[in-house]
mmCIF file of N, CA, C and O in Angstrom:
data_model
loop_
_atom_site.group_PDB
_atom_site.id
_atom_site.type_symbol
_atom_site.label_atom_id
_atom_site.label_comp_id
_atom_site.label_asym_id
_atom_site.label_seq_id
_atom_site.Cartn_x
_atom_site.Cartn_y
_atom_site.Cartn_z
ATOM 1 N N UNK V 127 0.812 -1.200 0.000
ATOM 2 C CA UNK V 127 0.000 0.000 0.000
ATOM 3 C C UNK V 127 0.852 1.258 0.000
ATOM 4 O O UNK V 127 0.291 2.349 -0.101
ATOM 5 N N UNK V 128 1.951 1.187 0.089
ATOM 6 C CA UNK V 128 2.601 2.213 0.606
ATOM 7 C C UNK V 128 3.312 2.529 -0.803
ATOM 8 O O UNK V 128 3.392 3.745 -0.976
ATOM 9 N N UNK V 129 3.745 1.919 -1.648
ATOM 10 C CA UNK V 129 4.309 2.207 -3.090
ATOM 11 C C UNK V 129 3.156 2.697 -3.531
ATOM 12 O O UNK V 129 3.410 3.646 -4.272
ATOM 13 N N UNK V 130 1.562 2.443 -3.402
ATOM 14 C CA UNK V 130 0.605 2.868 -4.298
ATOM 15 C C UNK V 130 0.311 3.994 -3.807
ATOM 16 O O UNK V 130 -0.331 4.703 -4.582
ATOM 17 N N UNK V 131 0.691 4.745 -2.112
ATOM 18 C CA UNK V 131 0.677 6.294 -1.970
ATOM 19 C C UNK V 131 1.986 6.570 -2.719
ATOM 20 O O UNK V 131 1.990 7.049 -3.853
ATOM 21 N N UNK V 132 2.850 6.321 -2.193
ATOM 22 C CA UNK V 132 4.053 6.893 -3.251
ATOM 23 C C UNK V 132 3.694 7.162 -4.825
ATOM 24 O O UNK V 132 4.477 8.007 -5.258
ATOM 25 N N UNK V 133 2.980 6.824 -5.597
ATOM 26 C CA UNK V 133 3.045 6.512 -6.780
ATOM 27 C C UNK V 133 1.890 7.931 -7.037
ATOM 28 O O UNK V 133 1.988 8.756 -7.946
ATOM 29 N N UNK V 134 1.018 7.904 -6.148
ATOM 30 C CA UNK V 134 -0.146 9.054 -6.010
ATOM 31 C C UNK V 134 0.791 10.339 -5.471
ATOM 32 O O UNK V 134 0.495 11.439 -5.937
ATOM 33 N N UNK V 135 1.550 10.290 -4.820
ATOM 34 C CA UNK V 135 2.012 11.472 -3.982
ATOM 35 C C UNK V 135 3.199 12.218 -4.973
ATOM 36 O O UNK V 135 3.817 13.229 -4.639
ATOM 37 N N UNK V 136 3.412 11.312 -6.576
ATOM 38 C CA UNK V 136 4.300 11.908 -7.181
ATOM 39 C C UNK V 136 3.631 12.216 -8.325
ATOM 40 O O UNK V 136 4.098 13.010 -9.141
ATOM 41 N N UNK V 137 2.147 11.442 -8.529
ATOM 42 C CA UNK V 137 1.581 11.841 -9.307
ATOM 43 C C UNK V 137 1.165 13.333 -9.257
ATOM 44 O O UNK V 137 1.329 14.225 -10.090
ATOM 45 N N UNK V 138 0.438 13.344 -7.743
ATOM 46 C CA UNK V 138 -0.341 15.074 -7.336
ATOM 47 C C UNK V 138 1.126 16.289 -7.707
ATOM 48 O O UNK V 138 0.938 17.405 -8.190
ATOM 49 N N UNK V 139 2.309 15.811 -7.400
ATOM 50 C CA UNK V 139 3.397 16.735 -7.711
ATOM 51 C C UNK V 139 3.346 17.543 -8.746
ATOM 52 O O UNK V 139 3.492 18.755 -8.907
ATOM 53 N N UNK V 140 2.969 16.099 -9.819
ATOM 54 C CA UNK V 140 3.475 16.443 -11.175
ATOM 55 C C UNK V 140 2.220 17.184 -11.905
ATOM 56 O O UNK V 140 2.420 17.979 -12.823
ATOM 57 N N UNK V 141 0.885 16.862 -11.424
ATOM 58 C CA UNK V 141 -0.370 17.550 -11.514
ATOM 59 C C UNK V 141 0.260 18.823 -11.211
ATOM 60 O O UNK V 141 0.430 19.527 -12.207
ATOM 61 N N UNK V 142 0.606 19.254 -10.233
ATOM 62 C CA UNK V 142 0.924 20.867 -9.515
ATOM 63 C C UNK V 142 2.544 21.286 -10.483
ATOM 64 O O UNK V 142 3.236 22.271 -10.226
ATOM 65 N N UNK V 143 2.716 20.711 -11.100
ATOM 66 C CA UNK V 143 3.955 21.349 -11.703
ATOM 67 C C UNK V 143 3.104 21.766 -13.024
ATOM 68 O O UNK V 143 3.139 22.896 -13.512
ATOM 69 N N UNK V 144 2.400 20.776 -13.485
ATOM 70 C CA UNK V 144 1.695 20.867 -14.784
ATOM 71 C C UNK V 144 0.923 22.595 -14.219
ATOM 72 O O UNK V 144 1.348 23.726 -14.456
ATOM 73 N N UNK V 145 -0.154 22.220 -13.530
ATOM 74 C CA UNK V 145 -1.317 23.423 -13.226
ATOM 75 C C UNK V 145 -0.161 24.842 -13.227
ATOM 76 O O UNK V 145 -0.375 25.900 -13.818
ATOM 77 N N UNK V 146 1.007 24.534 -12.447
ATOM 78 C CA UNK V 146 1.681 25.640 -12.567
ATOM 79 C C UNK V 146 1.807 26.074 -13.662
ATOM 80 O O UNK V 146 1.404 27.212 -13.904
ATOM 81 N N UNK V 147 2.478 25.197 -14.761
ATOM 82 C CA UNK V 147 3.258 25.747 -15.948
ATOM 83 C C UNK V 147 2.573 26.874 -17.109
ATOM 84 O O UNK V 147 2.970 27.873 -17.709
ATOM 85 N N UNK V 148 0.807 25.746 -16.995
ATOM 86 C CA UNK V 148 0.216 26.436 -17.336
ATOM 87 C C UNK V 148 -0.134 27.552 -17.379
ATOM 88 O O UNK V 148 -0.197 28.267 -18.379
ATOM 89 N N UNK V 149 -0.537 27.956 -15.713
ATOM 90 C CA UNK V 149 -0.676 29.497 -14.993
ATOM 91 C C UNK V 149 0.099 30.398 -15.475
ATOM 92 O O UNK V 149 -0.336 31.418 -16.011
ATOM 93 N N UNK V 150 1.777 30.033 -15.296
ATOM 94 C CA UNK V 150 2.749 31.036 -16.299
ATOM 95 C C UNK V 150 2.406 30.988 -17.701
ATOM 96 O O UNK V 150 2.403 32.027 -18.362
ATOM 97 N N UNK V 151 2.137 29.947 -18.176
ATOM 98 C CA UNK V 151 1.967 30.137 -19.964
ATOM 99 C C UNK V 151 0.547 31.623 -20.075
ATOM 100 O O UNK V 151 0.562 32.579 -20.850
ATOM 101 N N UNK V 152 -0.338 31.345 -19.182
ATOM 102 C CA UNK V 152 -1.156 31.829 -19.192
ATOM 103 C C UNK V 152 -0.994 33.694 -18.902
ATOM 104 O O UNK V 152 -1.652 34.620 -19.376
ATOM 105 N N UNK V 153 0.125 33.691 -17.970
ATOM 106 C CA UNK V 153 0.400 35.184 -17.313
ATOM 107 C C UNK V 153 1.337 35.353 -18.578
ATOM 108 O O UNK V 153 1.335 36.579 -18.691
ATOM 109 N N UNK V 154 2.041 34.925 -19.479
ATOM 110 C CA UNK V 154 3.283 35.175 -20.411
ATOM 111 C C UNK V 154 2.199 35.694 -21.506
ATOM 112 O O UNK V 154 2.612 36.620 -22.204
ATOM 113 N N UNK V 155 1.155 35.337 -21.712
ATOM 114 C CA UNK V 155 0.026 35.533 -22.652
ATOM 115 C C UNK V 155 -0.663 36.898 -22.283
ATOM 116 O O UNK V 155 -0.681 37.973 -22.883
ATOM 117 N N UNK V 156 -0.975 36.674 -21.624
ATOM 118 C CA UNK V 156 -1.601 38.552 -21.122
ATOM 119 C C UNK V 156 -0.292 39.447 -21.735
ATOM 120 O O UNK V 156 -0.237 40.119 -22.765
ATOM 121 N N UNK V 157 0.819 39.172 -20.620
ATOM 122 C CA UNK V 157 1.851 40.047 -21.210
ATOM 123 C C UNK V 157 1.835 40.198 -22.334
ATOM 124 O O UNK V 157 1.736 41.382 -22.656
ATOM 125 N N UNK V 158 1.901 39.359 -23.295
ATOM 126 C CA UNK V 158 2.124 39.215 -24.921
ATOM 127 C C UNK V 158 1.281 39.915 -25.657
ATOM 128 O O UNK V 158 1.542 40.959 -26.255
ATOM 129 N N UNK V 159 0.091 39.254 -25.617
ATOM 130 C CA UNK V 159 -1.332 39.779 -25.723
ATOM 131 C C UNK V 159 -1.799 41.283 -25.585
ATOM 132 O O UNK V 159 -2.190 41.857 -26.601
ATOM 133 N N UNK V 160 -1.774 42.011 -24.252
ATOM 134 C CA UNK V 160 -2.388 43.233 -24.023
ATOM 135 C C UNK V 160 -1.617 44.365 -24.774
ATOM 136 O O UNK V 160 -2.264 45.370 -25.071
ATOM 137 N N UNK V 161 -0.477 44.306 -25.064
ATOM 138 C CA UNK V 161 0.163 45.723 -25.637
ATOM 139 C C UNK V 161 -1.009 45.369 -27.545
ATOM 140 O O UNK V 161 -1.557 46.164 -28.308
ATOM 141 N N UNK V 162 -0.901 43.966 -27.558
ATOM 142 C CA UNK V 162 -1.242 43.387 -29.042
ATOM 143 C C UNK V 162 -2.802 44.636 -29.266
ATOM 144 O O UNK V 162 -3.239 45.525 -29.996
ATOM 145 N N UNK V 163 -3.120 43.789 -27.951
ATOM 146 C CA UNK V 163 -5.085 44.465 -28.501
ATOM 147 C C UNK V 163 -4.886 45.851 -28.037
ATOM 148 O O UNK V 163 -5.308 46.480 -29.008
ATOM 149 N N UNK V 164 -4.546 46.639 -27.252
ATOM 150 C CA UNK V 164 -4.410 47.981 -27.387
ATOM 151 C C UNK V 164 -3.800 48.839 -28.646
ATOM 152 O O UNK V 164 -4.127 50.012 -28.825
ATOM 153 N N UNK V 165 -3.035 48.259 -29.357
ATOM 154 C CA UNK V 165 -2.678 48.614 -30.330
ATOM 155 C C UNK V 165 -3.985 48.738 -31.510
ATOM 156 O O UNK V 165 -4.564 49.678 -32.054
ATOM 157 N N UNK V 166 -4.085 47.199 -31.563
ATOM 158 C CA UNK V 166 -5.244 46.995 -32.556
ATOM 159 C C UNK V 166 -6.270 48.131 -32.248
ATOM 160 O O UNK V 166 -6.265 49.101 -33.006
ATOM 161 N N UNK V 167 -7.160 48.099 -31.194
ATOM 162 C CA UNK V 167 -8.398 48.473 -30.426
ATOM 163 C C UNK V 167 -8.224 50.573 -30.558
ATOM 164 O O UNK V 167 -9.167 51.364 -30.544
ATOM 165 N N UNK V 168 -6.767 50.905 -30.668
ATOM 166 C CA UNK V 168 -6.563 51.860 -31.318
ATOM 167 C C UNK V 168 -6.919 52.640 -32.231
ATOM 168 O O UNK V 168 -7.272 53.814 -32.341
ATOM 169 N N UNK V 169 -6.692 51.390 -33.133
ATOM 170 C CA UNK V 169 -6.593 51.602 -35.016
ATOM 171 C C UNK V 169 -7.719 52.043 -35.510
ATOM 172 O O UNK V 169 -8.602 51.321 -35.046
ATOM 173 N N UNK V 170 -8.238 52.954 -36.302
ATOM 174 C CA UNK V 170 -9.593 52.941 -36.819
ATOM 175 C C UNK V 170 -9.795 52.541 -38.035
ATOM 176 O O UNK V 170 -10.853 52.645 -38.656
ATOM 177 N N UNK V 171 -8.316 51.853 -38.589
ATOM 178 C CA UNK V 171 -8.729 50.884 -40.007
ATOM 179 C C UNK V 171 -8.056 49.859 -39.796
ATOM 180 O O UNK V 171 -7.292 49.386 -40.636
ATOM 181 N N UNK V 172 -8.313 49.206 -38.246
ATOM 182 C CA UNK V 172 -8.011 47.602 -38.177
ATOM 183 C C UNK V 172 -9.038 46.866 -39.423
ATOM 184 O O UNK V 172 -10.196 47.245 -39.596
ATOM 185 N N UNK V 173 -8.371 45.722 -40.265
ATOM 186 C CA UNK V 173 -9.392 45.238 -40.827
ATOM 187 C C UNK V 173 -10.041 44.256 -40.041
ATOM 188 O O UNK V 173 -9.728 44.046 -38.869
ATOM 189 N N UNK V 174 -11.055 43.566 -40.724
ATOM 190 C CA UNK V 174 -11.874 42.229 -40.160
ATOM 191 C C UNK V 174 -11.189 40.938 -39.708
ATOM 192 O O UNK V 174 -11.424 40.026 -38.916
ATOM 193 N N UNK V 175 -10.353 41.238 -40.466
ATOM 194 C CA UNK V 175 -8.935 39.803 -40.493
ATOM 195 C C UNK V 175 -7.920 40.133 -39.621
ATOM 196 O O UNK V 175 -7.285 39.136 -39.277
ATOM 197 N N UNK V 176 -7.529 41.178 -39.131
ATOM 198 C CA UNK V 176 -6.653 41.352 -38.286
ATOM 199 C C UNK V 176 -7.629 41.006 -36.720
ATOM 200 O O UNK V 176 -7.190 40.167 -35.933
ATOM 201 N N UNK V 177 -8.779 41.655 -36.462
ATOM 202 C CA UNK V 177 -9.675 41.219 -35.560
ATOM 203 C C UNK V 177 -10.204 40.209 -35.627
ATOM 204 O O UNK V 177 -10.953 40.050 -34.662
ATOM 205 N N UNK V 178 -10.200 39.208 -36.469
ATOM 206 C CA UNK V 178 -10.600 37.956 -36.148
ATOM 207 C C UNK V 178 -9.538 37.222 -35.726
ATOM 208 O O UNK V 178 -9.479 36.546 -34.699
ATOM 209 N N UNK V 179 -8.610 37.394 -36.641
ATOM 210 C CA UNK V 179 -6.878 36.399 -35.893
ATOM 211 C C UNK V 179 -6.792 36.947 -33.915
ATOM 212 O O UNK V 179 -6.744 36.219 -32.923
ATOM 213 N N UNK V 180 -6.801 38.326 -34.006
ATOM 214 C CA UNK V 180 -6.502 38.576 -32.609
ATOM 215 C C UNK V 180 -7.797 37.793 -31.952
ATOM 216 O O UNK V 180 -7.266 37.169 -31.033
ATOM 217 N N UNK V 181 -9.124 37.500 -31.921
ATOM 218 C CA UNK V 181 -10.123 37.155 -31.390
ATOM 219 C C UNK V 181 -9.350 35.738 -31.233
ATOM 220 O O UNK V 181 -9.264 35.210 -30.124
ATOM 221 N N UNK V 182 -8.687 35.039 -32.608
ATOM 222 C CA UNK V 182 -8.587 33.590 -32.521
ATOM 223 C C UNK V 182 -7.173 33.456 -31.583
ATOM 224 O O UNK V 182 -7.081 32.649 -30.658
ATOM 225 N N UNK V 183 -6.374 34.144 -31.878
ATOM 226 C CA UNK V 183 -5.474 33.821 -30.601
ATOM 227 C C UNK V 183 -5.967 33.950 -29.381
ATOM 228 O O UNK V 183 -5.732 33.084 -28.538
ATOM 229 N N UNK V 184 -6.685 34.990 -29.111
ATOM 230 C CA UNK V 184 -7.102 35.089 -27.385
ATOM 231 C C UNK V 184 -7.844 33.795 -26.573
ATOM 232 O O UNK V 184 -7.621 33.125 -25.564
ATOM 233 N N UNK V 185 -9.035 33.875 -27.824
ATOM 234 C CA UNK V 185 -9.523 32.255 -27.796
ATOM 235 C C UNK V 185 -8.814 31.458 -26.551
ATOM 236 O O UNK V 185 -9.090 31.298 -25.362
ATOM 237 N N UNK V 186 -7.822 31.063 -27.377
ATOM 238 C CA UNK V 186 -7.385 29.761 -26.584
ATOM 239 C C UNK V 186 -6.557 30.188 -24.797
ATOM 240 O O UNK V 186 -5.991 29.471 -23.972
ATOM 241 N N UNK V 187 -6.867 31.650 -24.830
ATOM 242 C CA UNK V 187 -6.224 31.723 -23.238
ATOM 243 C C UNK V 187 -7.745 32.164 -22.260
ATOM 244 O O UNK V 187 -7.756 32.335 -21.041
ATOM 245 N N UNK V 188 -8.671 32.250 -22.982
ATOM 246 C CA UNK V 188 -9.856 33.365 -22.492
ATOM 247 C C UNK V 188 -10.852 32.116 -21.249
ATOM 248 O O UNK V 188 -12.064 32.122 -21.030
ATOM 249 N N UNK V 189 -9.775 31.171 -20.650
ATOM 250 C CA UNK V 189 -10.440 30.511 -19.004
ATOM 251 C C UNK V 189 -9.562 31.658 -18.254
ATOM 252 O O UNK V 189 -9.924 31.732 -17.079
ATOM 253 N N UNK V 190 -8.637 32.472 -18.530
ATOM 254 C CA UNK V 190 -8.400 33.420 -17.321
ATOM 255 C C UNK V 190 -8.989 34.522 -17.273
ATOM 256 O O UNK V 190 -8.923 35.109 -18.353
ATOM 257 N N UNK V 191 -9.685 35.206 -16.284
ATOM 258 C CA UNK V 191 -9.919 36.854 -16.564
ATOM 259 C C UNK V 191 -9.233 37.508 -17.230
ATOM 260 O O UNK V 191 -9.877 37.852 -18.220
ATOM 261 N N UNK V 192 -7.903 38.022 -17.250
ATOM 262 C CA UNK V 192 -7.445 39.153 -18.154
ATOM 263 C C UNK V 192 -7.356 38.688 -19.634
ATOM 264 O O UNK V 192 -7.249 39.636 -20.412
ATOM 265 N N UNK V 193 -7.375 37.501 -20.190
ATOM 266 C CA UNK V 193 -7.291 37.622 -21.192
ATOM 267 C C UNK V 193 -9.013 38.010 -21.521
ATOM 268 O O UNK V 193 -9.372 38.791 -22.403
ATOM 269 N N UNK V 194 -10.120 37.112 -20.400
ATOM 270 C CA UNK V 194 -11.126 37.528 -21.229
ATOM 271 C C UNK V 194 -11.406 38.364 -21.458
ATOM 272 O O UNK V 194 -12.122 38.615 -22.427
ATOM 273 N N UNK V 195 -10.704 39.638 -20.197
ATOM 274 C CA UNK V 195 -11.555 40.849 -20.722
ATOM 275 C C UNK V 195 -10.300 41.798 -21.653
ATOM 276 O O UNK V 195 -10.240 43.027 -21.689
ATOM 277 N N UNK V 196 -9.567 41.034 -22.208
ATOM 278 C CA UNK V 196 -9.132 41.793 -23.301
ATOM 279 C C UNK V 196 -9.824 41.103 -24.429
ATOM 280 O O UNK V 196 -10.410 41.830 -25.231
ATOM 281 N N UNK V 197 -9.844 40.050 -24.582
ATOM 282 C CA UNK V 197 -11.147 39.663 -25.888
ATOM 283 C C UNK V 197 -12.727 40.514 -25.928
ATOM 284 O O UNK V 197 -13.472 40.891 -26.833
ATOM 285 N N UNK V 198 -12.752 40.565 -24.540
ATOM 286 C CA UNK V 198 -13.988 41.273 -24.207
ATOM 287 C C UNK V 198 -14.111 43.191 -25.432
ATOM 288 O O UNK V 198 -14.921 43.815 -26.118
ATOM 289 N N UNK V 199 -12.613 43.275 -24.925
ATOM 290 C CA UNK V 199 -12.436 44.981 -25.356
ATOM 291 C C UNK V 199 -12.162 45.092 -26.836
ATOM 292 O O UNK V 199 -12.308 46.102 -27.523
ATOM 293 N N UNK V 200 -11.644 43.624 -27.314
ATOM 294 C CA UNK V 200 -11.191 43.729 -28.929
ATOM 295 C C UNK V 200 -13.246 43.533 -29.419
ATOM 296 O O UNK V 200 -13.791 44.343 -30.169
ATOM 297 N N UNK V 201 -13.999 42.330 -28.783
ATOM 298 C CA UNK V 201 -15.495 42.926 -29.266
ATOM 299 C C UNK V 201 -16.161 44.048 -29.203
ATOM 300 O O UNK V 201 -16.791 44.700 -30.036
ATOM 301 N N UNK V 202 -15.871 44.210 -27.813
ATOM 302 C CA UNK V 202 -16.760 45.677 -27.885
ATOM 303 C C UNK V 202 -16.331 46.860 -28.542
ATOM 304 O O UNK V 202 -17.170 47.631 -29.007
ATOM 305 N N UNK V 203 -14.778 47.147 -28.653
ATOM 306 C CA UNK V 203 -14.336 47.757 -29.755
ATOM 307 C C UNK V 203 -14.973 47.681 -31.354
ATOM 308 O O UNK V 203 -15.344 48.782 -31.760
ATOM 309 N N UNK V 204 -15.090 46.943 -31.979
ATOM 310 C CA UNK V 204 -15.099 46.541 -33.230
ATOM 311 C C UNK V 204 -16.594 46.163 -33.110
ATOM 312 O O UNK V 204 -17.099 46.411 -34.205
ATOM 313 N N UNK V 205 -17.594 45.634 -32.196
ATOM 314 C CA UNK V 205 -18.980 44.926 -32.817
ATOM 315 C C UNK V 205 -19.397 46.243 -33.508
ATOM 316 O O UNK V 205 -20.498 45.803 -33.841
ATOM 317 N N UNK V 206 -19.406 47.295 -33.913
ATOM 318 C CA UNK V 206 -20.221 48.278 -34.651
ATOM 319 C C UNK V 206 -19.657 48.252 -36.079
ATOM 320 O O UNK V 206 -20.374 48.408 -37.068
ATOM 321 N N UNK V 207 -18.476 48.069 -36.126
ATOM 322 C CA UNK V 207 -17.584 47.963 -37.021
ATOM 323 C C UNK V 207 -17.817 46.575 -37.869
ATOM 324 O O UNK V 207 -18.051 46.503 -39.075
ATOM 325 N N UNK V 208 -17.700 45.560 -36.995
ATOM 326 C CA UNK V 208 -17.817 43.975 -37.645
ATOM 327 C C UNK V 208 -18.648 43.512 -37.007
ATOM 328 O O UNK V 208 -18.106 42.960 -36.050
ATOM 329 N N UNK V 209 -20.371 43.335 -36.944
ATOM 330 C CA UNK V 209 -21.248 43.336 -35.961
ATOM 331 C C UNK V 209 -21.529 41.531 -36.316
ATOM 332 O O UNK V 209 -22.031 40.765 -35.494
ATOM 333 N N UNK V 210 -21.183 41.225 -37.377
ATOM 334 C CA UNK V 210 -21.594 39.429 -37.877
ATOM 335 C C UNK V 210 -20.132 38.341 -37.105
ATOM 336 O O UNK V 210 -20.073 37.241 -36.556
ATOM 337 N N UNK V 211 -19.202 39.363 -37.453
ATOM 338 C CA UNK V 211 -18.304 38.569 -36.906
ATOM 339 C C UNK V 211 -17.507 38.572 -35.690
ATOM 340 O O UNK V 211 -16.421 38.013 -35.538
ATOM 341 N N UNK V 212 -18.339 39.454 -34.601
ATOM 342 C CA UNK V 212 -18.026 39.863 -33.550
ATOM 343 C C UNK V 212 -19.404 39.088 -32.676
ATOM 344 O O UNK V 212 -19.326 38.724 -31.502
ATOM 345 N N UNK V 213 -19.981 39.022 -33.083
ATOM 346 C CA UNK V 213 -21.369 37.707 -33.201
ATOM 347 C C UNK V 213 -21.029 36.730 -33.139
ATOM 348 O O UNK V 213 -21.485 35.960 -32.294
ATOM 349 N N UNK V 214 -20.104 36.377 -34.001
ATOM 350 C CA UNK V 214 -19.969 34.528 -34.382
ATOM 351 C C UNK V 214 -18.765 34.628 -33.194
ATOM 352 O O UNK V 214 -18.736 33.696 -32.390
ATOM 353 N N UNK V 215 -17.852 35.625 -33.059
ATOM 354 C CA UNK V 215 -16.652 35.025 -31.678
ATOM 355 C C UNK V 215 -17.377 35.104 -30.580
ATOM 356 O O UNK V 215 -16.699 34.551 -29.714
ATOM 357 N N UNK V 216 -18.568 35.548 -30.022
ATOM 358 C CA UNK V 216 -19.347 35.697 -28.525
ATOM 359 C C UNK V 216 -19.766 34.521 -28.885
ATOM 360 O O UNK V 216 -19.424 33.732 -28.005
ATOM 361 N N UNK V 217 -20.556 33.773 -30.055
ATOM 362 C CA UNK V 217 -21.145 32.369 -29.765
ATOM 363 C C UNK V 217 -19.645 31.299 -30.010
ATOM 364 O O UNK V 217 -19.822 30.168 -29.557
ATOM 365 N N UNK V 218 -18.436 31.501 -30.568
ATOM 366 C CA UNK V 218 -17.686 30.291 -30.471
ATOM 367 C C UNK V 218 -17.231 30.379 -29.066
ATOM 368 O O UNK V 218 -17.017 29.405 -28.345
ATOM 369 N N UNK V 219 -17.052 32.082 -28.608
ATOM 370 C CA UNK V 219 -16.738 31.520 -26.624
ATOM 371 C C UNK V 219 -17.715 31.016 -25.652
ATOM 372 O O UNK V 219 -17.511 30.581 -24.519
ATOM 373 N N UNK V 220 -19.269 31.208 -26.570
ATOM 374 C CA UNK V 220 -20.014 30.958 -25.133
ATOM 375 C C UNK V 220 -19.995 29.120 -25.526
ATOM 376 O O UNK V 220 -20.024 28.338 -24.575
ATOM 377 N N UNK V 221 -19.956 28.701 -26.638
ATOM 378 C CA UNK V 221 -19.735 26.878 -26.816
ATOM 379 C C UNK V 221 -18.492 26.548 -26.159
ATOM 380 O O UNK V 221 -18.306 25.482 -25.572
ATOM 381 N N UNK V 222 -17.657 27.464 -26.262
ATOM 382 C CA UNK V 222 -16.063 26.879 -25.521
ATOM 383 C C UNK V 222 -16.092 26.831 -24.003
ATOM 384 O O UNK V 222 -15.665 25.966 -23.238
ATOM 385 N N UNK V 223 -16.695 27.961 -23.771
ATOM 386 C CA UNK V 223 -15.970 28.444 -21.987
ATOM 387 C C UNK V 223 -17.580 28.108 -20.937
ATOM 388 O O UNK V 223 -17.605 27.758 -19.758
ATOM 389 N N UNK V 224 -18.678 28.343 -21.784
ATOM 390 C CA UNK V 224 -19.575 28.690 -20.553
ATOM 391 C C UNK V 224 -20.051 27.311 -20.462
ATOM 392 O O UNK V 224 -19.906 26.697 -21.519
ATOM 393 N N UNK V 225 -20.547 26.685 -19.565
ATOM 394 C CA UNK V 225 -20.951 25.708 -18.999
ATOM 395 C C UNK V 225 -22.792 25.710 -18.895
ATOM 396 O O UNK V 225 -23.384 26.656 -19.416
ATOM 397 N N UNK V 226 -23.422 24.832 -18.345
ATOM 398 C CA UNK V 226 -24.836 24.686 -18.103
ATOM 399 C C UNK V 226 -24.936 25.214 -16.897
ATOM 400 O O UNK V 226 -26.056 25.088 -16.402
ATOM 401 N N UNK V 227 -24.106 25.791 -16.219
ATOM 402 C CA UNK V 227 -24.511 26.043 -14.779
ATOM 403 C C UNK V 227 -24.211 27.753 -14.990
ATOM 404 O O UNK V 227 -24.780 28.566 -14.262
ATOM 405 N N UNK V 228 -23.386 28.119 -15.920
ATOM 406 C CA UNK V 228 -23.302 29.433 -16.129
ATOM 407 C C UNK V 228 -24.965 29.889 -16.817
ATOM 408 O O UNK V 228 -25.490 30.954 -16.494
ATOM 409 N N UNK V 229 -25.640 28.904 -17.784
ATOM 410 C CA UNK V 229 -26.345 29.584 -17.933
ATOM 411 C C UNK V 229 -27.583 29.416 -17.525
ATOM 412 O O UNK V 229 -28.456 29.641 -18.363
ATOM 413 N N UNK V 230 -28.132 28.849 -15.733
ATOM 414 C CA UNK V 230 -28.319 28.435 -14.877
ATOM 415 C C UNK V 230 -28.195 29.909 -14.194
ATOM 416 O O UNK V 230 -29.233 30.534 -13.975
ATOM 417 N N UNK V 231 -26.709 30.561 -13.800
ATOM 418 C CA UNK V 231 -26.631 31.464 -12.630
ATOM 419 C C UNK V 231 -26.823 32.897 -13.749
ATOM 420 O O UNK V 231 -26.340 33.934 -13.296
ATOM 421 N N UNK V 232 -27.357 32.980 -14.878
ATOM 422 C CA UNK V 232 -27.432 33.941 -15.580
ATOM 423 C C UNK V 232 -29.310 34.204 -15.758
ATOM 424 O O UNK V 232 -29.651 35.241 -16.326
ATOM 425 N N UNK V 233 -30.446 33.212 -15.242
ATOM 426 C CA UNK V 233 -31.335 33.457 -15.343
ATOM 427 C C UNK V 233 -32.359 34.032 -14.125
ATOM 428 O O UNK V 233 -33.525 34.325 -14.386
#
């Protein structure tokens, strides 16, 4: 019994090294990220394609707050501007990120 805690007690380690690494990948991304969309969110002839790539990179970091609410600021920037395709990135995040219980504590 005692090799099969050992075997768990190096597993949970390596869980917590993983969860870490992530967390930094995740804080290295904001960094990266926020000078990106302030720039863009600037521009008043960002095209559609430059705001959709920035939407699609954020994408994949937008389970932390700061990235969401810099995706948040590249939509609300631009939905007047690109109102179909600032549409279609609020429904590919609400299939990605929100859950049945989010839309549960939203009614």
């Amino acid at each position: 019994m005692v090799y099969g805690m050992e075997i768990k007690g190096k597993m949970d380690k390596e869980i917590i090294e993983l969860v870490k690494s992530i967390e930094l990948l995740h804080k290295q991304a904001y960094y990266i990220y926020a000078p990106l969309v302030d720039d863009l969110c600037s521009r008043p002839d960002a095209s559609v394609d430059e705001v959709e790539h920035m939407l699609d990179y954020l994408l994949d970091f937008c389970a932390t707050d700061e990235i969401l609410e810099l995706y948040k600021k590249v939509c609300r920037r631009f939905f007047d501007k690109y109102p179909q395709s600032i549409a279609d990135y609020i429904l590919i995040y609400r299939e990605m990120y929100e859950t049945d219980e989010d839309e549960i504590s939203d009614e």
